[in-house]
Amino acid sequence: MVNNEYILSMENITKVYSNGFVANKNVNFSVKKGEIHALVGENGAGKSTLMKILFGHEQPEEGKIFYKGEEIHIANPLAALDYGIGMVHQHFMLVPSLTVAENMVLGMEPKKGVLFDYKTAVERTREISEKYNLLVDPEAKVEDLPVGFKQKVEILKVLFRGVEVLILDEPTAVLTPQETKELFTELLNLKKNGYTVIFISHKLNEIKEICDRLTVLRNGKVTGIADVSDITEQEISNKMVGRNVMLNIEKEKAKPGSSVLQVKHLSYTDMHGKQVVKDISFSVRKGEILGVAGVEGNGQREISEMITGLLSGQTGEILVDGKALSGASIRDIRLSGVAHISEDRMTYGSVGDASIEENMISERYYKKEFNRNGLLDFKRIKECVNQLIQNYGIKCDNKDAQVRTLSGGNIQKVVVAREFSSNPKVIIANQPTRGIDVGASEFIRKKLVSLRDEGVGVLLISADLTEVIETSDSIIVMNNGEIAAYFEDASKVDETILGEYMLGLKRQSKEEAGGAYYAE
Amino acid sequence: MNMVLQSIFSAEFVYSILRMATPLILAAMAALLTKKAGVMCIAFESIMLFAALGGVVGSAFMHSALLGVLSGIFCGVIVAFIFAYFVLILNANTVLTGLALNTLGSGGTVFALYVICGDKGTSTSLSSLTVPNVSIPLVEKIPLLGSIVSGHNIMTYAALLSVILVYIFINKTALGLRIRSIGENPQAAESVGIKVVRTRFIAIVLAGVLASMGGVYMSMGYLPFFTRDMVAGRGFMAIAAQNLGGGMVVPTMLSAILFGAAEALPNVMQSLRLPAETMQMLPYIVTITALFFVGGTHKGEGKRHKK
């Protein structure tokens, strides 16, 4: 099936990763020449995998790629560039200490005799920059440029290499609103010049603003292809989120007590000068699971890292049990009763090369009960660790097994066992079940509920909406660094409602969203 | 004290600084090349030692100073090649490979020396040749300046020339641009089709040539024969000079000259009657002091978690 209307089409793409994860299943994706085509989907829906296949980073198990009517095989990114397919990554592929012009011509430098012809490089850069109205100073050093300009350089670099199809991977994620506006003007200008743009995003208003058509992915499958003008944001949202499985968590209604974690007017500006958390206030009460829903990158990670002390430099207040945490060390924060399941279990959650035992005692080894005469009391430690392994059903040879050798689910259980057994008052659980098997996920959710019943406050941050809805008692929804909504009773919401707030279609009033904060 | 000051502010002292700095400048330029390519090469000690021995042996057997220099460079480049092969092709740890080669250099040159001339200390039994000193016509007649600038070993002029060449190479050629890019962001370089391994290999081998020239100078200019461990940490001081110079060519050369001065100083301070051992520590004390001051100014990766 070769259709000449399309400059590029990917047919029946199936990609299974070596760990058995099916990232794309029979995906059909076609792009017309000269359009801006949105590729939409939640995190983990398979957008990135599909684009990696198109750009030659990954090879599909099945499926064909047609470009300009001919079947092509893209072995690596250079081959993709040769065909005329270029990608602007989220993390820029630029050399900071070189100038814009030097970055531009890298790999295909103009020469004058034996020397590099810098003048010509600058001239060519200026030419192409003016031609596409992407104005940057060719002689500026890349490291001195703001993010928006770095992105322009990236786009120019791709254009300079004669690309006709541009893939932009969540280009607005790092931009300020003004920069985003500028980018859109530039993209529309490129479209006018006959370029084809694939725009990866989950920001519906942006898609509505500049895209012509869209393809929606969910769980590795295409759930919709449409002209943007024919589809409402509501419909896109419904196609993106949707119930995957029923979790059936048995729990009684929460009986929340007083606030154990209070966050007041918290704001955070990242190193690029972008405000990622904007004056948010909420409370986690004793005996309550507060879910945080939201598309990743809307400030959730920063919130969890600020509470647990990994990130500093914020304004606002964080109180645990009424005591302010400002200036406290991570150990102080832990001692005040905060437990943390990090979203990145191999970097912050565990030490891969260390044993289960070492990982489990890593936050308590210094305590009196594990020391005798100035040395570690390994008898006590062994007892404690073996008990935890048993209680949490960690599948391993013994306590000395390297954590790296365990399965994802068991690694997470090691983390969870340590954090849950530290007598926490409040647990910050950031993506606690990401990428782990169903059994371990269920176990962790049940544990969270039983700790809640014992009076622990839980902040559950998760990109898995089903998990948020079924495990939480109350829910806040994050959008663009702000609390877009607060639902006191999680059982009264569903994915569709949350989706609307997550994607910025709706927003509660300040008063309604302010209900998330309890003074007591 | 007066005598010391007098000798410091003399033309002979400045002349001796350049003499001492020659191997440091060459090796520091080599260190700069590898640094720019993003490779932590500490094998310069070994490269220089083998080159020093190779020069002596080559000149003795081929009765030509030029062929001696070339064979010295050849020996040093082989060591650089081994380093590059292990680090880039076999993916061995750079520091371990460098350490292993340095240890090999220290023992291996003595072994080779013993096999060739039956002596474990020096090569004096070989009738090796030296690279001559040259006077620059006209310049040598200028008072003061003439006696500083003229009359040096050819290798000293080669060292100064190498600074200019390395500057042009790194900053003005396409290959230099590529080397800088792979040192800073290899993924970015790769994404535009630059072959990272190949480019690094070239950088290491070129660095090998420069460091070898520094090594050859040790046994064919600075001294007229080879002695065991005669490089005496200069390969490491070169790395320090490169660091002190912040990865820039001219500051790196100036740092190498500073270390050269620290090596020249003991000779003029003999009149102070300090123990010789104390004076011999001076270059290394200067090195570590310099690193103390430069340490805080570089952006370290380990600082991500500091508050």
PDB file of N, CA and C in Angstrom, chain A residues 149-189:
ATOM      1  N   PHE A 149      17.018  29.791  22.365  1.00  0.00           N
ATOM      2  CA  PHE A 149      17.950  29.989  21.258  1.00  0.00           C
ATOM      3  C   PHE A 149      18.709  28.709  20.937  1.00  0.00           C
ATOM      4  N   LYS A 150      19.021  27.958  21.985  1.00  0.00           N
ATOM      5  CA  LYS A 150      19.688  26.670  21.727  1.00  0.00           C
ATOM      6  C   LYS A 150      18.803  25.815  20.837  1.00  0.00           C
ATOM      7  N   GLN A 151      17.510  25.868  21.124  1.00  0.00           N
ATOM      8  CA  GLN A 151      16.595  25.079  20.310  1.00  0.00           C
ATOM      9  C   GLN A 151      16.597  25.564  18.857  1.00  0.00           C
ATOM     10  N   LYS A 152      16.646  26.880  18.694  1.00  0.00           N
ATOM     11  CA  LYS A 152      16.730  27.415  17.331  1.00  0.00           C
ATOM     12  C   LYS A 152      17.968  26.869  16.628  1.00  0.00           C
ATOM     13  N   VAL A 153      19.082  26.842  17.342  1.00  0.00           N
ATOM     14  CA  VAL A 153      20.316  26.327  16.752  1.00  0.00           C
ATOM     15  C   VAL A 153      20.116  24.877  16.335  1.00  0.00           C
ATOM     16  N   GLU A 154      19.459  24.101  17.198  1.00  0.00           N
ATOM     17  CA  GLU A 154      19.207  22.694  16.880  1.00  0.00           C
ATOM     18  C   GLU A 154      18.371  22.570  15.610  1.00  0.00           C
ATOM     19  N   ILE A 155      17.331  23.379  15.522  1.00  0.00           N
ATOM     20  CA  ILE A 155      16.469  23.312  14.339  1.00  0.00           C
ATOM     21  C   ILE A 155      17.267  23.715  13.099  1.00  0.00           C
ATOM     22  N   LEU A 156      18.047  24.783  13.234  1.00  0.00           N
ATOM     23  CA  LEU A 156      18.868  25.227  12.107  1.00  0.00           C
ATOM     24  C   LEU A 156      19.858  24.156  11.680  1.00  0.00           C
ATOM     25  N   LYS A 157      20.429  23.496  12.679  1.00  0.00           N
ATOM     26  CA  LYS A 157      21.416  22.449  12.396  1.00  0.00           C
ATOM     27  C   LYS A 157      20.795  21.366  11.530  1.00  0.00           C
ATOM     28  N   VAL A 158      19.564  20.995  11.870  1.00  0.00           N
ATOM     29  CA  VAL A 158      18.873  19.955  11.116  1.00  0.00           C
ATOM     30  C   VAL A 158      18.550  20.456   9.711  1.00  0.00           C
ATOM     31  N   LEU A 159      18.081  21.698   9.618  1.00  0.00           N
ATOM     32  CA  LEU A 159      17.756  22.268   8.306  1.00  0.00           C
ATOM     33  C   LEU A 159      19.004  22.368   7.442  1.00  0.00           C
ATOM     34  N   PHE A 160      20.104  22.741   8.078  1.00  0.00           N
ATOM     35  CA  PHE A 160      21.378  22.902   7.391  1.00  0.00           C
ATOM     36  C   PHE A 160      21.810  21.609   6.727  1.00  0.00           C
ATOM     37  N   ARG A 161      21.402  20.499   7.300  1.00  0.00           N
ATOM     38  CA  ARG A 161      21.767  19.200   6.751  1.00  0.00           C
ATOM     39  C   ARG A 161      20.766  18.711   5.717  1.00  0.00           C
ATOM     40  N   GLY A 162      19.935  19.615   5.240  1.00  0.00           N
ATOM     41  CA  GLY A 162      19.051  19.305   4.124  1.00  0.00           C
ATOM     42  C   GLY A 162      17.873  18.417   4.464  1.00  0.00           C
ATOM     43  N   VAL A 163      17.404  18.552   5.705  1.00  0.00           N
ATOM     44  CA  VAL A 163      16.300  17.705   6.127  1.00  0.00           C
ATOM     45  C   VAL A 163      14.975  18.238   5.610  1.00  0.00           C
ATOM     46  N   GLU A 164      14.033  17.323   5.313  1.00  0.00           N
ATOM     47  CA  GLU A 164      12.708  17.764   4.880  1.00  0.00           C
ATOM     48  C   GLU A 164      11.642  17.448   5.903  1.00  0.00           C
ATOM     49  N   VAL A 165      11.913  16.413   6.699  1.00  0.00           N
ATOM     50  CA  VAL A 165      10.963  16.051   7.754  1.00  0.00           C
ATOM     51  C   VAL A 165      11.648  16.284   9.099  1.00  0.00           C
ATOM     52  N   LEU A 166      11.046  17.137   9.911  1.00  0.00           N
ATOM     53  CA  LEU A 166      11.625  17.439  11.219  1.00  0.00           C
ATOM     54  C   LEU A 166      10.801  16.792  12.321  1.00  0.00           C
ATOM     55  N   ILE A 167      11.480  16.075  13.186  1.00  0.00           N
ATOM     56  CA  ILE A 167      10.793  15.530  14.364  1.00  0.00           C
ATOM     57  C   ILE A 167      11.165  16.417  15.549  1.00  0.00           C
ATOM     58  N   LEU A 168      10.179  16.944  16.235  1.00  0.00           N
ATOM     59  CA  LEU A 168      10.457  17.769  17.409  1.00  0.00           C
ATOM     60  C   LEU A 168       9.916  17.037  18.634  1.00  0.00           C
ATOM     61  N   ASP A 169      10.816  16.629  19.506  1.00  0.00           N
ATOM     62  CA  ASP A 169      10.404  15.842  20.673  1.00  0.00           C
ATOM     63  C   ASP A 169      10.063  16.772  21.837  1.00  0.00           C
ATOM     64  N   GLU A 170       8.810  16.913  22.109  1.00  0.00           N
ATOM     65  CA  GLU A 170       8.305  17.799  23.168  1.00  0.00           C
ATOM     66  C   GLU A 170       9.083  19.112  23.225  1.00  0.00           C
ATOM     67  N   PRO A 171       9.039  19.854  22.129  1.00  0.00           N
ATOM     68  CA  PRO A 171       9.904  21.032  22.035  1.00  0.00           C
ATOM     69  C   PRO A 171       9.544  22.124  23.033  1.00  0.00           C
ATOM     70  N   THR A 172       8.309  22.157  23.479  1.00  0.00           N
ATOM     71  CA  THR A 172       7.926  23.278  24.342  1.00  0.00           C
ATOM     72  C   THR A 172       8.147  22.974  25.812  1.00  0.00           C
ATOM     73  N   ALA A 173       8.552  21.732  26.114  1.00  0.00           N
ATOM     74  CA  ALA A 173       8.707  21.348  27.520  1.00  0.00           C
ATOM     75  C   ALA A 173       9.708  22.235  28.255  1.00  0.00           C
ATOM     76  N   VAL A 174      10.726  22.688  27.527  1.00  0.00           N
ATOM     77  CA  VAL A 174      11.776  23.462  28.193  1.00  0.00           C
ATOM     78  C   VAL A 174      11.612  24.975  27.977  1.00  0.00           C
ATOM     79  N   LEU A 175      10.556  25.354  27.271  1.00  0.00           N
ATOM     80  CA  LEU A 175      10.459  26.761  26.876  1.00  0.00           C
ATOM     81  C   LEU A 175       9.527  27.566  27.773  1.00  0.00           C
ATOM     82  N   THR A 176       9.806  28.850  27.857  1.00  0.00           N
ATOM     83  CA  THR A 176       8.879  29.765  28.519  1.00  0.00           C
ATOM     84  C   THR A 176       7.748  30.071  27.530  1.00  0.00           C
ATOM     85  N   PRO A 177       6.627  30.610  28.011  1.00  0.00           N
ATOM     86  CA  PRO A 177       5.504  30.895  27.095  1.00  0.00           C
ATOM     87  C   PRO A 177       5.902  31.791  25.922  1.00  0.00           C
ATOM     88  N   GLN A 178       6.731  32.788  26.178  1.00  0.00           N
ATOM     89  CA  GLN A 178       7.137  33.676  25.077  1.00  0.00           C
ATOM     90  C   GLN A 178       7.941  32.909  24.042  1.00  0.00           C
ATOM     91  N   GLU A 179       8.858  32.067  24.547  1.00  0.00           N
ATOM     92  CA  GLU A 179       9.688  31.288  23.624  1.00  0.00           C
ATOM     93  C   GLU A 179       8.823  30.323  22.817  1.00  0.00           C
ATOM     94  N   THR A 180       7.817  29.757  23.477  1.00  0.00           N
ATOM     95  CA  THR A 180       6.921  28.838  22.801  1.00  0.00           C
ATOM     96  C   THR A 180       6.227  29.539  21.643  1.00  0.00           C
ATOM     97  N   LYS A 181       5.762  30.755  21.911  1.00  0.00           N
ATOM     98  CA  LYS A 181       5.078  31.538  20.893  1.00  0.00           C
ATOM     99  C   LYS A 181       5.985  31.736  19.675  1.00  0.00           C
ATOM    100  N   GLU A 182       7.223  32.097  19.980  1.00  0.00           N
ATOM    101  CA  GLU A 182       8.193  32.334  18.926  1.00  0.00           C
ATOM    102  C   GLU A 182       8.423  31.061  18.107  1.00  0.00           C
ATOM    103  N   LEU A 183       8.552  29.945  18.828  1.00  0.00           N
ATOM    104  CA  LEU A 183       8.775  28.664  18.155  1.00  0.00           C
ATOM    105  C   LEU A 183       7.632  28.365  17.192  1.00  0.00           C
ATOM    106  N   PHE A 184       6.404  28.637  17.638  1.00  0.00           N
ATOM    107  CA  PHE A 184       5.255  28.329  16.789  1.00  0.00           C
ATOM    108  C   PHE A 184       5.278  29.155  15.509  1.00  0.00           C
ATOM    109  N   THR A 185       5.631  30.412  15.642  1.00  0.00           N
ATOM    110  CA  THR A 185       5.743  31.251  14.442  1.00  0.00           C
ATOM    111  C   THR A 185       6.770  30.646  13.492  1.00  0.00           C
ATOM    112  N   GLU A 186       7.890  30.217  14.066  1.00  0.00           N
ATOM    113  CA  GLU A 186       8.946  29.640  13.238  1.00  0.00           C
ATOM    114  C   GLU A 186       8.483  28.354  12.557  1.00  0.00           C
ATOM    115  N   LEU A 187       7.746  27.530  13.310  1.00  0.00           N
ATOM    116  CA  LEU A 187       7.290  26.262  12.737  1.00  0.00           C
ATOM    117  C   LEU A 187       6.301  26.511  11.600  1.00  0.00           C
ATOM    118  N   LEU A 188       5.400  27.474  11.800  1.00  0.00           N
ATOM    119  CA  LEU A 188       4.437  27.782  10.748  1.00  0.00           C
ATOM    120  C   LEU A 188       5.156  28.303   9.510  1.00  0.00           C
ATOM    121  N   ASN A 189       6.221  29.045   9.747  1.00  0.00           N
ATOM    122  CA  ASN A 189       7.027  29.559   8.649  1.00  0.00           C
ATOM    123  C   ASN A 189       7.683  28.400   7.874  1.00  0.00           C
TER     124      ASN A 189
END
